[in-house]
Short mmCIF file of C-alpha atoms and ligand atoms in Angstrom, two decimals:
data_model
loop_
_atom_site.label_atom_id
_atom_site.label_comp_id
_atom_site.label_asym_id
_atom_site.label_seq_id
_atom_site.Cartn_x
_atom_site.Cartn_y
_atom_site.Cartn_z
CA MET Q 1 15.90 263.69 288.40
CA ASP Q 2 17.20 267.18 287.62
CA ARG Q 3 19.23 268.00 284.50
CA THR Q 4 22.60 267.39 286.18
CA ASP Q 5 21.53 263.94 287.38
CA GLU Q 6 20.29 263.04 283.90
CA ARG Q 7 23.55 264.20 282.37
CA ASP Q 8 25.52 262.25 285.01
CA GLU Q 9 23.50 259.16 284.28
CA ALA Q 10 23.96 259.47 280.50
CA ALA Q 11 27.67 259.96 280.96
CA ARG Q 12 28.06 256.75 282.87
CA VAL Q 13 26.48 254.23 280.52
CA ASP Q 14 27.22 252.90 277.06
CA ALA Q 15 24.70 252.38 274.23
CA ALA Q 16 23.45 249.17 275.91
CA GLY Q 17 22.87 250.98 279.20
CA GLU Q 18 25.89 249.34 280.86
CA PRO Q 19 28.33 251.43 282.92
CA LEU Q 20 31.24 252.63 280.79
CA ARG Q 21 34.42 250.62 281.25
CA ILE Q 22 37.88 251.12 279.89
CA ASP Q 23 39.35 248.48 277.59
CA ALA Q 24 41.87 246.72 279.84
CA ALA Q 25 43.54 244.79 277.00
CA ARG Q 26 44.14 248.02 275.07
CA LEU Q 27 45.61 249.68 278.18
CA LEU Q 28 47.95 246.71 278.76
CA ASP Q 29 49.01 246.71 275.11
CA ARG Q 30 49.95 250.36 275.28
CA LEU Q 31 51.83 249.88 278.57
CA ASP Q 32 53.73 247.04 276.95
CA ALA Q 33 54.51 248.98 273.78
CA LEU Q 34 55.80 251.98 275.73
CA ALA Q 35 57.89 249.70 277.95
CA GLN Q 36 59.73 248.41 274.87
CA ILE Q 37 61.30 251.86 274.49
CA GLY Q 38 64.41 251.98 276.65
CA ALA Q 39 63.68 248.41 277.78
CA ILE Q 40 66.27 247.08 280.23
CA GLU Q 41 67.34 243.75 278.82
CA GLY Q 42 66.26 240.69 280.75
CA THR Q 43 63.73 242.67 282.83
CA GLU Q 44 60.26 244.17 282.52
CA GLY Q 45 61.62 247.63 283.29
CA CYS Q 46 62.85 250.58 281.31
CA ALA Q 47 65.33 253.44 281.33
CA ARG Q 48 64.02 256.66 279.85
CA LEU Q 49 65.74 259.47 281.70
CA ALA Q 50 64.13 262.83 280.93
CA LEU Q 51 64.94 264.42 277.57
CA THR Q 52 67.20 261.61 276.39
CA ASP Q 53 66.76 259.88 273.03
CA GLU Q 54 64.73 257.18 274.81
CA ASP Q 55 62.43 259.80 276.33
CA ARG Q 56 62.05 261.35 272.87
CA ALA Q 57 61.04 257.99 271.39
CA GLY Q 58 58.55 257.40 274.22
CA ARG Q 59 57.11 260.89 273.76
CA GLU Q 60 56.72 260.40 270.02
CA LEU Q 61 54.84 257.15 270.54
CA VAL Q 62 52.45 258.65 273.09
CA VAL Q 63 51.87 261.76 270.98
CA ALA Q 64 51.10 259.49 267.99
CA TRP Q 65 48.47 257.70 270.09
CA MET Q 66 46.99 261.05 271.12
CA ARG Q 67 46.86 262.22 267.49
CA ASP Q 68 45.34 258.90 266.32
CA LEU Q 69 42.43 259.72 268.63
CA ALA Q 70 42.15 263.16 267.00
CA LEU Q 71 42.71 264.83 270.37
CA GLU Q 72 43.81 268.47 270.40
CA VAL Q 73 47.50 268.12 271.25
CA THR Q 74 49.60 271.03 272.53
CA ILE Q 75 53.25 271.07 273.57
CA ASP Q 76 54.39 273.84 275.89
CA VAL Q 77 57.66 275.68 276.38
CA ILE Q 78 58.96 273.16 278.93
CA GLY Q 79 57.90 270.14 276.85
CA ASN Q 80 54.72 269.20 278.71
CA VAL Q 81 52.22 267.60 276.34
CA VAL Q 82 48.48 268.05 276.85
CA ALA Q 83 45.80 266.31 274.77
CA VAL Q 84 42.18 267.41 275.02
CA LEU Q 85 38.86 265.84 274.06
CA PRO Q 86 36.36 268.70 273.65
CA GLY Q 87 33.24 268.85 275.82
CA SER Q 88 29.82 270.25 275.03
CA ASP Q 89 30.57 273.59 276.70
CA PRO Q 90 33.48 275.23 274.84
CA SER Q 91 33.97 277.82 277.59
CA ALA Q 92 34.34 275.26 280.42
CA ALA Q 93 37.76 274.50 281.92
CA PRO Q 94 38.84 270.89 281.34
CA VAL Q 95 38.98 268.06 283.84
CA MET Q 96 42.53 266.84 283.55
CA THR Q 97 44.50 263.76 284.37
CA GLY Q 98 48.06 262.83 283.60
CA SER Q 99 51.44 261.92 284.97
CA HIS Q 100 54.87 261.34 283.41
CA ILE Q 101 56.62 258.98 281.01
CA ASP Q 102 60.21 259.71 282.01
CA THR Q 103 61.72 257.07 284.29
CA VAL Q 104 64.69 256.69 286.59
CA ARG Q 105 67.61 254.83 285.02
CA THR Q 106 66.50 251.60 286.69
CA GLY Q 107 62.79 252.20 286.23
CA GLY Q 108 59.72 250.04 286.07
CA ARG Q 109 57.05 250.14 283.37
CA TYR Q 110 54.20 251.52 285.48
CA ASP Q 111 55.58 254.49 287.44
CA GLY Q 112 54.01 257.49 285.69
CA ASN Q 113 53.27 255.59 282.50
CA LEU Q 114 50.12 254.10 284.01
CA GLY Q 115 48.68 257.55 284.76
CA VAL Q 116 49.30 258.81 281.24
CA LEU Q 117 48.12 255.72 279.38
CA ALA Q 118 45.09 255.26 281.65
CA GLY Q 119 44.25 258.88 280.85
CA ILE Q 120 44.42 258.18 277.12
CA GLU Q 121 42.31 255.08 277.72
CA VAL Q 122 39.68 257.17 279.54
CA LEU Q 123 39.50 259.68 276.67
CA GLU Q 124 39.29 256.91 274.07
CA THR Q 125 36.53 255.14 276.03
CA VAL Q 126 34.51 258.32 276.34
CA ARG Q 127 35.02 259.25 272.69
CA SER Q 128 33.98 255.84 271.39
CA SER Q 129 30.91 255.71 273.67
CA GLY Q 130 29.49 258.78 271.95
CA THR Q 131 29.14 260.50 275.33
CA VAL Q 132 30.02 264.18 275.30
CA PRO Q 133 30.57 265.45 278.85
CA ARG Q 134 30.03 269.13 279.54
CA ARG Q 135 33.68 269.87 280.26
CA PRO Q 136 36.60 268.92 278.02
CA LEU Q 137 38.71 266.01 279.25
CA GLY Q 138 42.47 266.39 279.16
CA VAL Q 139 45.42 264.06 279.60
CA ALA Q 140 48.95 265.36 280.07
CA PHE Q 141 52.44 264.03 280.40
CA PHE Q 142 54.75 266.37 282.25
CA THR Q 143 58.46 266.80 281.61
CA ASN Q 144 61.06 265.37 284.00
CA GLU Q 145 58.86 264.22 286.85
CA GLU Q 146 61.58 261.97 288.17
CA GLY Q 147 64.22 264.63 288.61
CA ALA Q 148 66.76 261.83 288.28
CA ARG Q 149 68.56 263.66 285.46
CA PHE Q 150 67.57 267.29 286.11
CA PRO Q 151 66.66 268.44 289.63
CA PRO Q 152 64.11 269.18 290.94
CA ASP Q 153 61.58 266.40 290.44
CA MET Q 154 58.13 267.33 289.06
CA LEU Q 155 59.84 270.06 287.02
CA GLY Q 156 57.35 270.20 284.13
CA SER Q 157 54.27 270.26 286.35
CA LEU Q 158 55.94 272.80 288.66
CA VAL Q 159 56.45 275.17 285.71
CA TYR Q 160 52.97 274.38 284.36
CA ALA Q 161 51.49 275.43 287.71
CA GLY Q 162 53.54 278.64 287.83
CA GLY Q 163 55.85 277.46 290.61
CA MET Q 164 59.08 278.19 288.69
CA PRO Q 165 59.71 280.69 285.87
CA VAL Q 166 60.28 278.85 282.61
CA GLU Q 167 63.61 280.65 281.98
CA VAL Q 168 64.93 279.27 285.27
CA ALA Q 169 63.78 275.75 284.39
CA LEU Q 170 65.30 275.88 280.89
CA ASP Q 171 68.66 276.77 282.41
CA ILE Q 172 68.87 273.81 284.81
CA VAL Q 173 71.95 271.66 284.29
CA GLY Q 174 71.64 267.90 284.78
CA ILE Q 175 73.88 265.19 286.22
CA ASP Q 176 75.59 264.80 282.83
CA GLY Q 177 76.17 268.53 282.29
CA ALA Q 178 73.32 268.90 279.77
CA ARG Q 179 70.96 271.90 279.95
CA VAL Q 180 67.16 271.41 279.98
CA GLY Q 181 66.54 273.98 277.21
CA ASP Q 182 69.21 272.51 274.93
CA GLU Q 183 67.92 268.99 275.43
CA LEU Q 184 64.33 270.07 274.76
CA ASP Q 185 65.48 271.64 271.48
CA ARG Q 186 67.57 268.60 270.61
CA ILE Q 187 64.66 266.18 270.99
CA GLY Q 188 62.20 268.61 269.34
CA PHE Q 189 59.93 269.08 272.34
CA ARG Q 190 60.24 272.78 273.16
CA GLY Q 191 56.72 273.74 272.07
CA PRO Q 192 54.90 277.02 271.56
CA ALA Q 193 52.22 276.75 274.27
CA PRO Q 194 52.84 279.12 277.19
CA CYS Q 195 53.55 278.24 280.82
CA PRO Q 196 51.92 278.58 283.29
CA GLY Q 197 49.40 276.45 281.42
CA LEU Q 198 45.63 276.37 281.21
CA VAL Q 199 44.16 276.00 284.71
CA PRO Q 200 42.04 272.83 284.84
CA HIS Q 201 38.69 272.61 286.62
CA ALA Q 202 40.18 269.65 288.55
CA PHE Q 203 43.11 267.24 288.26
CA VAL Q 204 43.06 263.53 289.18
CA GLU Q 205 46.12 261.30 288.75
CA LEU Q 206 46.23 257.50 288.81
CA HIS Q 207 49.57 256.06 289.94
CA ILE Q 208 51.00 252.89 291.35
CA GLU Q 209 51.54 253.06 295.11
CA GLN Q 210 55.28 252.35 294.90
CA GLY Q 211 55.17 251.09 298.49
CA PRO Q 212 53.98 247.99 300.37
CA VAL Q 213 50.91 249.22 302.27
CA LEU Q 214 48.03 248.27 299.93
CA GLU Q 215 49.38 244.80 299.20
CA HIS Q 216 50.18 244.19 302.85
CA GLU Q 217 46.66 245.13 303.90
CA GLY Q 218 45.00 243.21 301.05
CA LEU Q 219 43.48 246.38 299.52
CA ASP Q 220 42.79 247.26 295.89
CA ILE Q 221 42.87 251.04 295.97
CA GLY Q 222 44.51 253.87 297.88
CA VAL Q 223 42.70 257.20 298.02
CA VAL Q 224 45.57 259.61 298.41
CA THR Q 225 45.15 262.40 300.94
CA GLY Q 226 48.37 264.26 300.19
CA VAL Q 227 52.08 264.02 299.44
CA GLN Q 228 54.86 264.28 301.97
CA GLY Q 229 57.41 267.10 301.91
CA ILE Q 230 60.61 266.51 299.94
CA SER Q 231 64.09 267.90 300.60
CA TRP Q 232 66.98 267.08 298.23
CA THR Q 233 70.45 268.39 298.98
CA GLU Q 234 73.71 267.93 297.13
CA LEU Q 235 76.84 268.08 299.32
CA THR Q 236 80.30 268.57 297.87
CA ILE Q 237 83.10 267.71 300.28
CA VAL Q 238 86.63 268.81 299.47
CA GLY Q 239 89.57 267.35 301.39
CA GLN Q 240 93.05 266.40 300.28
CA SER Q 241 94.09 263.36 298.27
CA ASN Q 242 97.08 261.61 299.71
CA HIS Q 243 98.84 258.25 299.90
CA ALA Q 244 96.68 255.56 301.50
CA GLY Q 245 99.69 253.77 302.96
CA THR Q 246 101.80 256.58 304.28
CA THR Q 247 99.37 259.18 305.58
CA PRO Q 248 98.76 258.76 309.34
CA MET Q 249 95.08 258.62 310.20
CA ALA Q 250 95.27 261.78 312.31
CA LEU Q 251 96.66 263.79 309.40
CA ARG Q 252 93.99 262.94 306.84
CA HIS Q 253 91.42 265.24 305.27
CA ASP Q 254 89.40 262.40 303.86
CA ALA Q 255 86.35 263.37 301.80
CA GLY Q 256 85.34 259.71 301.46
CA TYR Q 257 85.24 259.22 305.20
CA VAL Q 258 83.12 262.34 305.67
CA ALA Q 259 80.68 261.17 302.98
CA ALA Q 260 80.37 257.77 304.63
CA ARG Q 261 79.73 259.31 308.07
CA ILE Q 262 77.05 261.59 306.58
CA ALA Q 263 75.40 258.57 304.94
CA THR Q 264 75.19 256.67 308.23
CA PHE Q 265 74.02 259.82 310.05
CA VAL Q 266 71.11 260.20 307.58
CA ARG Q 267 70.04 256.65 308.37
CA GLU Q 268 70.30 257.17 312.13
CA LEU Q 269 68.50 260.51 311.93
CA ALA Q 270 65.52 258.97 310.12
CA LEU Q 271 65.35 256.15 312.66
CA GLU Q 272 65.59 258.55 315.58
CA LEU Q 273 62.85 260.84 314.24
CA GLY Q 274 60.75 257.77 313.52
CA HIS Q 275 58.00 257.05 310.99
CA PRO Q 276 57.18 258.73 308.61
CA GLN Q 277 60.64 260.34 308.42
CA VAL Q 278 62.77 258.73 305.71
CA GLY Q 279 66.31 259.54 304.63
CA THR Q 280 68.32 258.31 301.67
CA VAL Q 281 71.82 258.81 300.31
CA GLY Q 282 71.28 257.58 296.77
CA SER Q 283 74.46 258.87 295.15
CA ILE Q 284 78.07 259.21 296.30
CA ASP Q 285 80.74 260.08 293.79
CA LEU Q 286 84.36 259.94 294.99
CA HIS Q 287 87.36 261.49 293.34
CA PRO Q 288 89.88 260.27 292.33
CA ASP Q 289 88.05 257.00 293.20
CA LEU Q 290 91.11 254.77 293.51
CA VAL Q 291 92.01 251.99 295.94
CA ASN Q 292 95.20 253.56 297.30
CA VAL Q 293 94.33 257.26 297.30
CA VAL Q 294 92.57 259.13 300.11
CA ALA Q 295 89.57 260.76 298.39
CA ALA Q 296 90.03 264.46 297.71
CA ARG Q 297 86.43 265.09 296.81
CA ALA Q 298 83.04 263.54 297.40
CA THR Q 299 79.78 264.64 295.85
CA MET Q 300 76.71 263.10 297.43
CA THR Q 301 72.95 263.55 297.62
CA VAL Q 302 70.62 263.44 300.60
CA ASP Q 303 66.87 262.87 300.17
CA LEU Q 304 64.80 263.62 303.31
CA ARG Q 305 60.99 263.33 303.39
CA ASN Q 306 58.24 263.73 305.96
CA THR Q 307 54.52 264.50 305.98
CA ASP Q 308 55.17 266.99 308.79
CA GLU Q 309 56.87 270.19 307.63
CA ALA Q 310 58.22 271.05 311.08
CA VAL Q 311 59.86 267.65 311.52
CA LEU Q 312 61.29 267.80 308.01
CA ALA Q 313 62.77 271.24 308.71
CA ASP Q 314 64.22 269.90 311.98
CA ALA Q 315 65.81 266.97 310.12
CA GLU Q 316 67.41 269.40 307.67
CA ALA Q 317 68.75 271.55 310.52
CA ARG Q 318 70.19 268.55 312.36
CA LEU Q 319 71.88 267.29 309.20
CA ALA Q 320 73.41 270.72 308.55
CA ALA Q 321 74.77 270.90 312.11
CA PHE Q 322 76.26 267.41 311.90
CA VAL Q 323 77.93 268.21 308.57
CA THR Q 324 79.45 271.45 309.94
CA ASP Q 325 80.92 269.73 313.03
CA LEU Q 326 82.25 266.78 311.06
CA ALA Q 327 83.84 269.02 308.41
CA ASP Q 328 85.62 271.01 311.15
CA ALA Q 329 86.88 267.86 312.83
CA GLU Q 330 88.24 266.36 309.59
CA GLY Q 331 89.55 269.60 308.13
CA VAL Q 332 87.51 269.46 304.94
CA SER Q 333 85.22 272.03 303.34
CA VAL Q 334 81.61 271.23 302.51
CA THR Q 335 79.34 273.16 300.19
CA SER Q 336 75.64 272.49 300.11
CA ARG Q 337 73.19 273.05 297.25
CA SER Q 338 69.45 272.55 297.45
CA LEU Q 339 68.23 270.41 294.54
CA ALA Q 340 64.56 270.26 295.52
CA ARG Q 341 62.43 271.51 298.40
CA PHE Q 342 58.69 271.02 298.44
CA GLU Q 343 56.47 271.33 301.49
CA PRO Q 344 53.90 268.61 302.21
CA VAL Q 345 50.71 268.95 300.14
CA GLU Q 346 47.14 268.14 301.20
CA PHE Q 347 44.80 267.18 298.37
CA ASP Q 348 41.39 268.84 297.97
CA PRO Q 349 38.92 267.34 300.49
CA GLY Q 350 36.09 267.40 297.94
CA ILE Q 351 38.14 265.42 295.41
CA VAL Q 352 39.31 262.98 298.10
CA ASP Q 353 35.69 262.44 299.19
CA LEU Q 354 34.51 261.97 295.61
CA LEU Q 355 37.24 259.42 294.87
CA GLU Q 356 36.45 257.52 298.04
CA GLU Q 357 32.72 257.51 297.22
CA LEU Q 358 33.47 256.03 293.78
CA VAL Q 359 35.75 253.37 295.27
CA VAL Q 360 33.06 252.42 297.80
CA ASP Q 361 30.40 252.29 295.04
CA ASP Q 362 32.70 249.93 293.18
CA GLY Q 363 32.91 247.67 296.24
CA ARG Q 364 36.69 247.92 296.33
CA PRO Q 365 38.59 247.40 299.61
CA HIS Q 366 40.55 250.60 300.07
CA ARG Q 367 42.09 253.03 302.49
CA ARG Q 368 43.04 256.68 302.63
CA MET Q 369 46.78 257.20 302.65
CA PRO Q 370 49.50 259.79 302.11
CA SER Q 371 51.94 259.42 299.24
CA GLY Q 372 55.59 258.78 300.00
CA ALA Q 373 56.65 259.57 296.43
CA GLY Q 374 56.44 262.91 294.69
CA HIS Q 375 53.81 263.31 291.96
CA ASP Q 376 52.69 265.80 289.34
CA ALA Q 377 49.31 266.09 291.09
CA GLN Q 378 51.04 267.79 294.02
CA MET Q 379 52.06 270.60 291.67
CA LEU Q 380 48.63 270.85 290.02
CA ALA Q 381 47.20 271.14 293.56
CA ARG Q 382 48.67 274.68 293.57
CA VAL Q 383 46.18 275.80 290.92
CA CYS Q 384 43.11 273.54 291.02
CA PRO Q 385 41.35 270.95 293.21
CA SER Q 386 43.46 267.80 292.84
CA GLY Q 387 43.63 264.24 294.04
CA MET Q 388 45.10 260.81 293.33
CA LEU Q 389 44.30 257.13 293.27
CA PHE Q 390 46.86 254.41 293.99
CA VAL Q 391 46.88 250.78 292.89
CA PRO Q 392 49.07 248.18 294.65
CA SER Q 393 52.72 247.53 293.87
CA ARG Q 394 53.90 243.92 294.19
CA ASP Q 395 56.25 243.58 297.17
CA GLY Q 396 56.14 247.37 297.43
CA VAL Q 397 58.92 247.58 294.84
CA SER Q 398 59.37 250.62 292.59
CA HIS Q 399 62.21 252.59 290.97
CA ASN Q 400 63.32 249.07 290.09
CA PRO Q 401 62.77 247.11 286.85
CA ALA Q 402 60.94 244.46 288.91
CA GLU Q 403 58.08 246.92 289.56
CA HIS Q 404 54.75 245.14 288.97
CA THR Q 405 51.04 245.76 289.39
CA ASP Q 406 48.41 243.12 288.64
CA PRO Q 407 46.41 243.77 285.45
CA GLU Q 408 43.21 243.56 287.46
CA HIS Q 409 44.34 246.45 289.62
CA LEU Q 410 45.54 248.47 286.62
CA ALA Q 411 42.09 248.13 285.06
CA ALA Q 412 40.26 248.86 288.32
CA GLY Q 413 42.28 252.04 288.77
CA ALA Q 414 41.65 253.16 285.19
CA ASP Q 415 37.91 252.48 285.51
CA LEU Q 416 37.79 254.59 288.68
CA LEU Q 417 39.70 257.34 286.90
CA LEU Q 418 37.10 257.21 284.11
CA ARG Q 419 34.25 257.55 286.58
CA ALA Q 420 35.96 260.34 288.49
CA MET Q 421 36.66 262.35 285.35
CA LEU Q 422 33.10 261.95 284.08
CA ARG Q 423 31.65 263.01 287.42
CA LEU Q 424 33.88 266.06 287.55
CA ALA Q 425 33.23 266.87 283.90
CA ASP Q 426 29.51 267.06 284.43
CA ALA Q 427 29.68 268.91 287.73
C1 GLV V 501 59.80 261.11 292.26
O1 GLV V 501 59.18 260.22 291.68
C2 GLV V 501 60.21 260.95 293.63
O2 GLV V 501 59.33 260.79 294.49
O3 GLV V 501 61.41 260.91 293.88
MN1 MN V 502 55.89 258.59 289.26
MN1 MN V 503 59.28 257.70 290.03
#
């Protein structure tokens, strides 16, 4: 056995010589406590839109847990929080994990939260075992991963990885007219640490699948190979409001009609392009929004995703052409604003192989799979070798308070995260 093997071996056992394991009950307790903040009554889910009072309360709880463990906690200029457990080599870059604790307005309790709290659990397990890996271990929660309040999604990790200047990010205005920088100040989370942030040695994120594949195939773990490309567009259609009873159909400039036709086109486009193309119109806002008035204005969003950049670009072009023709025919104007555009990301083959090896060693039925959802790891992949593990989502439901993952799978995922981080920390 050479020195690295010995160190690896030491890092993987507790004082009794047993492999290190996370404390599943403690992880579940923390998930439950965090889910009480912004809890949606009568459900298991929560609503903590980014940089709201609920997000602030969630952040304060998680930071308190990090400080209780005496981790070195830093908050950066965009409100990302990173907590580090020192390693034996002070000059070594950390192995990092993390995710997000903001949610959509109708969120579940696991999306993002699992990755952050499993990361804290890993650091606590390592600390209490007395093991000191060579590299520091870090856990982060990144600001506004959901993008549901402030576009784009993965904003904090994008800025962390140098993909957007911080001044641009601070100036983003959300769906309620609030500005990112003002809201960060208001909740007390605009910190002093610079962005781009410290480049990790590697980044591994644990997340729920948020889709049906693992459950359907009876598998415990997904080893994520990459994340599909994401295109978010906001369309504002301006027509003319008029009397619903007196205006002949041929004389209308109906923004509501145009929005509805675009929504059905998005559906047909995704079906025509076929799997894995998906298309969603998640928001339509009509004005004046009254039963007997032809709508003068519609503001709507289109979310298009595909693992293939060329097909995604084709979908965008076809949508734009359809919108132009329809606007001409109805006599309305349409303005288009890009809210998010990220190309597909492939995770590091070495990290993917390592994660798969650990899953196989653990005897877990698994598969390799792409991610349909966006994740902070796709931003970290810009600066360091990155990868992800998925655990199953019941009925494939997510972005819904009914989101659920079995405790056994939560623990299995966190244990694999522990092993992955220790392996990378001693490499
Ligand atoms: C973010 O979670 C997204 O995939 O929309
Ligand atoms: Mn998420
Ligand atoms: Mn989400």
